[in-house]
């Protein structure tokens, strides 16, 4: 199998390989093919060791694929290992990435893009998840589409935008104007400045039950407050901006 793969590689007639095996012995082959600029799709049983899974650009679990009779067989050079041996030295098969870990990763993607003023598309989320988790496949979690999988998450929503979808975190019921009004009154009642940012944060959480800056696409309270034109933060002090 390895010799056949290298012969195909040196023919310069292909752009990718599909390696069908559940044996970690083919880890180095996958790595070698990727080093040569090839896209490597791995396929194997649930027991496939993680070393081989992560060595591939993408890895599909055969038991999951076989559950859907409509799945198409991938085109290209399919190299199958039909004589795999398993012994006590083979590492234990890893479990698929938990849905909670996937959700945390999506949340981080949204936060990072929001901090840079960028929208997050459905295709971008799919690409990042595939690169971060080589075995990622929504069918592993009982879904047929990435959009449906993301919409099943508690804090994620999708918005139609042209021919694509934007991925957003669900906002709380607290509107930004409500928060701005509260902050204005709170700062003015403290002589126009609050010398500790954490005091402002605690006041928001106390006044608005369930308040969390992540609901608005921010990872830090300072970034969130600075997003309002009326306020500024200097040396951990929050105060109103002077009007021109």
mmCIF file of C-alpha atoms in Angstrom:
data_model
loop_
_atom_site.group_PDB
_atom_site.id
_atom_site.type_symbol
_atom_site.label_atom_id
_atom_site.label_comp_id
_atom_site.label_asym_id
_atom_site.label_seq_id
_atom_site.Cartn_x
_atom_site.Cartn_y
_atom_site.Cartn_z
ATOM 1 C CA UNK A 1 0.000 0.000 0.000
ATOM 2 C CA UNK A 2 2.790 2.444 0.910
ATOM 3 C CA UNK A 3 4.731 1.616 -2.270
ATOM 4 C CA UNK A 4 1.588 2.098 -4.373
ATOM 5 C CA UNK A 5 0.938 5.442 -2.701
ATOM 6 C CA UNK A 6 4.455 6.706 -3.383
ATOM 7 C CA UNK A 7 4.262 5.569 -7.034
ATOM 8 C CA UNK A 8 1.048 7.561 -7.401
ATOM 9 C CA UNK A 9 2.594 10.548 -5.628
ATOM 10 C CA UNK A 10 5.590 10.652 -7.969
ATOM 11 C CA UNK A 11 3.344 10.391 -11.029
ATOM 12 C CA UNK A 12 2.294 14.006 -10.365
ATOM 13 C CA UNK A 13 -1.189 13.236 -11.662
ATOM 14 C CA UNK A 14 -3.157 13.679 -8.434
ATOM 15 C CA UNK A 15 -3.820 16.355 -5.834
ATOM 16 C CA UNK A 16 -4.985 14.176 -2.964
ATOM 17 C CA UNK A 17 -5.266 10.718 -1.456
ATOM 18 C CA UNK A 18 -7.881 8.760 0.453
ATOM 19 C CA UNK A 19 -6.290 6.270 2.839
ATOM 20 C CA UNK A 20 -8.712 3.633 4.097
ATOM 21 C CA UNK A 21 -7.219 1.907 7.131
ATOM 22 C CA UNK A 22 -7.624 1.596 10.884
ATOM 23 C CA UNK A 23 -3.913 0.955 11.456
ATOM 24 C CA UNK A 24 -1.562 3.509 13.010
ATOM 25 C CA UNK A 25 1.257 2.106 10.827
ATOM 26 C CA UNK A 26 0.068 4.428 8.056
ATOM 27 C CA UNK A 27 0.538 7.568 10.134
ATOM 28 C CA UNK A 28 3.933 8.334 8.578
ATOM 29 C CA UNK A 29 2.528 7.772 5.087
ATOM 30 C CA UNK A 30 -0.196 10.342 5.705
ATOM 31 C CA UNK A 31 2.383 12.788 7.053
ATOM 32 C CA UNK A 32 4.688 12.201 4.073
ATOM 33 C CA UNK A 33 1.886 12.803 1.580
ATOM 34 C CA UNK A 34 0.853 16.028 3.309
ATOM 35 C CA UNK A 35 4.469 17.226 3.355
ATOM 36 C CA UNK A 36 4.376 16.840 -0.441
ATOM 37 C CA UNK A 37 1.365 19.127 -0.654
ATOM 38 C CA UNK A 38 -1.245 16.407 -0.991
ATOM 39 C CA UNK A 39 -4.677 16.580 0.638
ATOM 40 C CA UNK A 40 -5.122 13.411 2.703
ATOM 41 C CA UNK A 41 -8.553 12.073 3.581
ATOM 42 C CA UNK A 42 -8.432 9.204 6.054
ATOM 43 C CA UNK A 43 -11.149 6.638 6.584
ATOM 44 C CA UNK A 44 -11.239 3.962 9.231
ATOM 45 C CA UNK A 45 -13.250 2.271 11.925
ATOM 46 C CA UNK A 46 -14.051 3.835 15.281
ATOM 47 C CA UNK A 47 -11.083 2.003 16.789
ATOM 48 C CA UNK A 48 -8.593 3.882 14.556
ATOM 49 C CA UNK A 49 -5.803 5.327 16.765
ATOM 50 C CA UNK A 50 -5.639 9.097 17.154
ATOM 51 C CA UNK A 51 -2.098 9.227 15.712
ATOM 52 C CA UNK A 52 -3.407 8.245 12.271
ATOM 53 C CA UNK A 53 -6.521 10.411 12.566
ATOM 54 C CA UNK A 54 -4.654 13.635 13.294
ATOM 55 C CA UNK A 55 -2.053 12.897 10.614
ATOM 56 C CA UNK A 56 -4.779 13.299 7.982
ATOM 57 C CA UNK A 57 -6.300 16.576 6.825
ATOM 58 C CA UNK A 58 -9.692 15.013 7.454
ATOM 59 C CA UNK A 59 -10.772 11.688 8.916
ATOM 60 C CA UNK A 60 -14.113 9.917 8.468
ATOM 61 C CA UNK A 61 -15.412 7.111 10.649
ATOM 62 C CA UNK A 62 -16.679 4.217 8.527
ATOM 63 C CA UNK A 63 -19.370 3.129 10.976
ATOM 64 C CA UNK A 64 -20.929 6.584 10.739
ATOM 65 C CA UNK A 65 -20.727 6.703 6.955
ATOM 66 C CA UNK A 66 -22.247 3.237 6.577
ATOM 67 C CA UNK A 67 -25.334 4.345 8.483
ATOM 68 C CA UNK A 68 -26.259 6.601 5.577
ATOM 69 C CA UNK A 69 -26.776 4.662 2.361
ATOM 70 C CA UNK A 70 -26.912 7.875 0.377
ATOM 71 C CA UNK A 71 -23.319 8.824 1.147
ATOM 72 C CA UNK A 72 -21.253 9.040 -2.011
ATOM 73 C CA UNK A 73 -17.983 7.160 -2.321
ATOM 74 C CA UNK A 74 -15.164 9.772 -2.524
ATOM 75 C CA UNK A 75 -13.498 10.086 -5.902
ATOM 76 C CA UNK A 76 -9.751 9.952 -6.425
ATOM 77 C CA UNK A 77 -7.133 7.469 -5.338
ATOM 78 C CA UNK A 78 -8.648 5.231 -2.689
ATOM 79 C CA UNK A 79 -5.962 3.075 -1.110
ATOM 80 C CA UNK A 80 -7.351 0.408 1.167
ATOM 81 C CA UNK A 81 -5.598 -1.781 3.693
ATOM 82 C CA UNK A 82 -7.503 -5.049 3.963
ATOM 83 C CA UNK A 83 -5.019 -6.963 6.074
ATOM 84 C CA UNK A 84 -4.740 -4.846 9.204
ATOM 85 C CA UNK A 85 -3.520 -6.657 12.303
ATOM 86 C CA UNK A 86 -4.342 -5.499 15.813
ATOM 87 C CA UNK A 87 -2.381 -6.448 18.903
ATOM 88 C CA UNK A 88 -2.014 -5.384 22.487
ATOM 89 C CA UNK A 89 0.438 -2.632 21.470
ATOM 90 C CA UNK A 90 -2.166 -0.767 19.437
ATOM 91 C CA UNK A 91 -3.249 2.389 21.230
ATOM 92 C CA UNK A 92 -6.813 2.659 22.478
ATOM 93 C CA UNK A 93 -9.233 4.263 20.011
ATOM 94 C CA UNK A 94 -10.076 7.825 20.953
ATOM 95 C CA UNK A 95 -13.580 9.107 21.434
ATOM 96 C CA UNK A 96 -14.854 11.810 19.101
ATOM 97 C CA UNK A 97 -14.533 15.407 20.238
ATOM 98 C CA UNK A 98 -17.362 16.274 22.613
ATOM 99 C CA UNK A 99 -20.112 18.564 21.432
ATOM 100 C CA UNK A 100 -19.390 20.910 24.338
ATOM 101 C CA UNK A 101 -15.784 21.302 23.140
ATOM 102 C CA UNK A 102 -17.038 22.039 19.615
ATOM 103 C CA UNK A 103 -19.393 24.668 21.038
ATOM 104 C CA UNK A 104 -16.565 26.298 23.028
ATOM 105 C CA UNK A 105 -14.442 26.418 19.887
ATOM 106 C CA UNK A 106 -17.239 28.042 17.875
ATOM 107 C CA UNK A 107 -17.719 30.586 20.659
ATOM 108 C CA UNK A 108 -13.995 31.442 20.545
ATOM 109 C CA UNK A 109 -14.172 31.873 16.768
ATOM 110 C CA UNK A 110 -17.092 34.274 17.102
ATOM 111 C CA UNK A 111 -15.440 36.235 19.898
ATOM 112 C CA UNK A 112 -12.174 36.650 17.993
ATOM 113 C CA UNK A 113 -13.959 37.793 14.829
ATOM 114 C CA UNK A 114 -16.215 40.160 16.756
ATOM 115 C CA UNK A 115 -13.193 41.719 18.440
ATOM 116 C CA UNK A 116 -11.869 42.503 14.945
ATOM 117 C CA UNK A 117 -15.234 43.666 13.593
ATOM 118 C CA UNK A 118 -15.629 40.645 11.312
ATOM 119 C CA UNK A 119 -18.674 38.555 10.534
ATOM 120 C CA UNK A 120 -18.357 34.778 10.819
ATOM 121 C CA UNK A 121 -19.719 32.659 7.972
ATOM 122 C CA UNK A 122 -20.954 29.095 8.186
ATOM 123 C CA UNK A 123 -18.258 27.949 5.746
ATOM 124 C CA UNK A 124 -15.522 29.583 7.845
ATOM 125 C CA UNK A 125 -16.709 27.758 10.968
ATOM 126 C CA UNK A 126 -16.774 24.472 9.072
ATOM 127 C CA UNK A 127 -13.240 24.965 7.731
ATOM 128 C CA UNK A 128 -11.809 25.848 11.142
ATOM 129 C CA UNK A 129 -13.506 22.925 12.883
ATOM 130 C CA UNK A 130 -12.215 20.552 10.210
ATOM 131 C CA UNK A 131 -8.640 21.825 10.607
ATOM 132 C CA UNK A 132 -8.742 21.758 14.401
ATOM 133 C CA UNK A 133 -10.482 18.375 14.728
ATOM 134 C CA UNK A 134 -9.452 16.064 11.879
ATOM 135 C CA UNK A 135 -12.240 13.582 12.641
ATOM 136 C CA UNK A 136 -14.935 16.267 12.779
ATOM 137 C CA UNK A 137 -18.081 15.211 10.934
ATOM 138 C CA UNK A 138 -21.578 16.348 11.918
ATOM 139 C CA UNK A 139 -22.801 12.811 11.282
ATOM 140 C CA UNK A 140 -20.802 11.756 14.331
ATOM 141 C CA UNK A 141 -23.340 13.726 16.380
ATOM 142 C CA UNK A 142 -26.470 12.567 14.540
ATOM 143 C CA UNK A 143 -26.835 15.480 12.117
ATOM 144 C CA UNK A 144 -26.718 15.629 8.332
ATOM 145 C CA UNK A 145 -25.831 19.330 7.925
ATOM 146 C CA UNK A 146 -23.461 21.689 9.712
ATOM 147 C CA UNK A 147 -26.152 24.370 9.898
ATOM 148 C CA UNK A 148 -28.548 22.067 11.742
ATOM 149 C CA UNK A 149 -25.759 20.943 14.061
ATOM 150 C CA UNK A 150 -24.864 24.523 15.019
ATOM 151 C CA UNK A 151 -28.484 25.541 15.482
ATOM 152 C CA UNK A 152 -28.878 22.735 18.014
ATOM 153 C CA UNK A 153 -26.417 24.549 20.297
ATOM 154 C CA UNK A 154 -27.885 26.666 23.085
ATOM 155 C CA UNK A 155 -25.971 29.882 22.366
ATOM 156 C CA UNK A 156 -25.628 29.788 18.568
ATOM 157 C CA UNK A 157 -27.933 31.078 15.842
ATOM 158 C CA UNK A 158 -27.670 31.317 12.047
ATOM 159 C CA UNK A 159 -28.739 34.281 9.907
ATOM 160 C CA UNK A 160 -29.281 33.970 6.144
ATOM 161 C CA UNK A 161 -26.991 36.341 4.215
ATOM 162 C CA UNK A 162 -27.110 36.002 0.429
ATOM 163 C CA UNK A 163 -25.888 32.563 -0.568
ATOM 164 C CA UNK A 164 -24.303 31.901 2.801
ATOM 165 C CA UNK A 165 -25.171 31.961 6.489
ATOM 166 C CA UNK A 166 -23.700 34.098 9.233
ATOM 167 C CA UNK A 167 -23.061 32.415 12.574
ATOM 168 C CA UNK A 168 -23.927 34.518 15.628
ATOM 169 C CA UNK A 169 -24.211 34.069 19.350
ATOM 170 C CA UNK A 170 -27.731 34.471 20.660
ATOM 171 C CA UNK A 171 -28.115 37.821 22.332
ATOM 172 C CA UNK A 172 -29.841 38.172 25.639
ATOM 173 C CA UNK A 173 -33.052 40.148 26.012
ATOM 174 C CA UNK A 174 -31.093 43.150 27.278
ATOM 175 C CA UNK A 175 -30.709 45.734 24.516
ATOM 176 C CA UNK A 176 -27.624 47.888 24.129
ATOM 177 C CA UNK A 177 -29.670 51.100 24.618
ATOM 178 C CA UNK A 178 -30.875 49.719 27.967
ATOM 179 C CA UNK A 179 -27.301 49.013 29.017
ATOM 180 C CA UNK A 180 -26.106 52.419 27.818
ATOM 181 C CA UNK A 181 -28.844 54.148 29.805
ATOM 182 C CA UNK A 182 -27.964 52.208 32.950
ATOM 183 C CA UNK A 183 -24.235 52.890 32.602
ATOM 184 C CA UNK A 184 -24.858 56.592 32.036
ATOM 185 C CA UNK A 185 -26.943 56.886 35.196
ATOM 186 C CA UNK A 186 -24.552 54.713 37.187
ATOM 187 C CA UNK A 187 -21.492 56.776 36.243
ATOM 188 C CA UNK A 188 -23.257 60.096 36.726
ATOM 189 C CA UNK A 189 -24.427 59.005 40.173
ATOM 190 C CA UNK A 190 -20.779 58.357 41.020
ATOM 191 C CA UNK A 191 -19.634 61.907 40.252
ATOM 192 C CA UNK A 192 -18.979 61.145 36.615
ATOM 193 C CA UNK A 193 -16.393 58.388 37.098
ATOM 194 C CA UNK A 194 -15.964 54.932 38.582
ATOM 195 C CA UNK A 195 -12.389 54.178 39.575
ATOM 196 C CA UNK A 196 -12.644 50.407 39.305
ATOM 197 C CA UNK A 197 -13.842 48.609 36.171
ATOM 198 C CA UNK A 198 -14.844 45.545 38.171
ATOM 199 C CA UNK A 199 -17.358 47.671 40.116
ATOM 200 C CA UNK A 200 -19.075 48.576 36.844
ATOM 201 C CA UNK A 201 -19.067 44.937 35.785
ATOM 202 C CA UNK A 202 -20.632 43.815 39.061
ATOM 203 C CA UNK A 203 -23.257 46.565 38.810
ATOM 204 C CA UNK A 204 -24.264 45.353 35.355
ATOM 205 C CA UNK A 205 -24.527 41.741 36.488
ATOM 206 C CA UNK A 206 -26.503 42.761 39.540
ATOM 207 C CA UNK A 207 -28.930 44.948 37.623
ATOM 208 C CA UNK A 208 -29.366 42.691 34.583
ATOM 209 C CA UNK A 209 -29.824 39.052 35.521
ATOM 210 C CA UNK A 210 -27.775 36.773 33.295
ATOM 211 C CA UNK A 211 -25.676 39.600 31.835
ATOM 212 C CA UNK A 212 -22.619 38.297 29.967
ATOM 213 C CA UNK A 213 -20.455 40.296 27.556
ATOM 214 C CA UNK A 214 -20.059 37.182 25.382
ATOM 215 C CA UNK A 215 -23.709 37.562 24.419
ATOM 216 C CA UNK A 216 -22.682 40.709 22.566
ATOM 217 C CA UNK A 217 -19.614 39.243 20.904
ATOM 218 C CA UNK A 218 -16.964 40.426 23.372
ATOM 219 C CA UNK A 219 -14.569 38.495 25.573
ATOM 220 C CA UNK A 220 -13.736 41.355 27.980
ATOM 221 C CA UNK A 221 -15.894 43.884 29.804
ATOM 222 C CA UNK A 222 -13.433 46.655 28.875
ATOM 223 C CA UNK A 223 -13.884 46.009 25.147
ATOM 224 C CA UNK A 224 -17.640 45.948 25.567
ATOM 225 C CA UNK A 225 -17.808 49.282 27.400
ATOM 226 C CA UNK A 226 -15.399 50.882 24.942
ATOM 227 C CA UNK A 227 -17.781 49.882 22.138
ATOM 228 C CA UNK A 228 -20.160 52.606 23.383
ATOM 229 C CA UNK A 229 -19.380 56.102 22.112
ATOM 230 C CA UNK A 230 -20.384 57.744 25.405
ATOM 231 C CA UNK A 231 -17.825 56.033 27.653
ATOM 232 C CA UNK A 232 -14.085 55.685 27.913
ATOM 233 C CA UNK A 233 -11.737 53.646 30.081
ATOM 234 C CA UNK A 234 -8.401 54.972 31.276
ATOM 235 C CA UNK A 235 -6.225 53.243 33.874
ATOM 236 C CA UNK A 236 -9.139 51.035 34.926
ATOM 237 C CA UNK A 237 -11.349 54.113 35.448
ATOM 238 C CA UNK A 238 -14.662 54.337 33.616
ATOM 239 C CA UNK A 239 -16.055 57.778 32.850
ATOM 240 C CA UNK A 240 -18.167 59.716 30.401
ATOM 241 C CA UNK A 241 -16.493 61.108 27.297
ATOM 242 C CA UNK A 242 -16.378 64.859 27.080
ATOM 243 C CA UNK A 243 -18.677 66.310 24.472
ATOM 244 C CA UNK A 244 -17.163 68.476 21.787
#
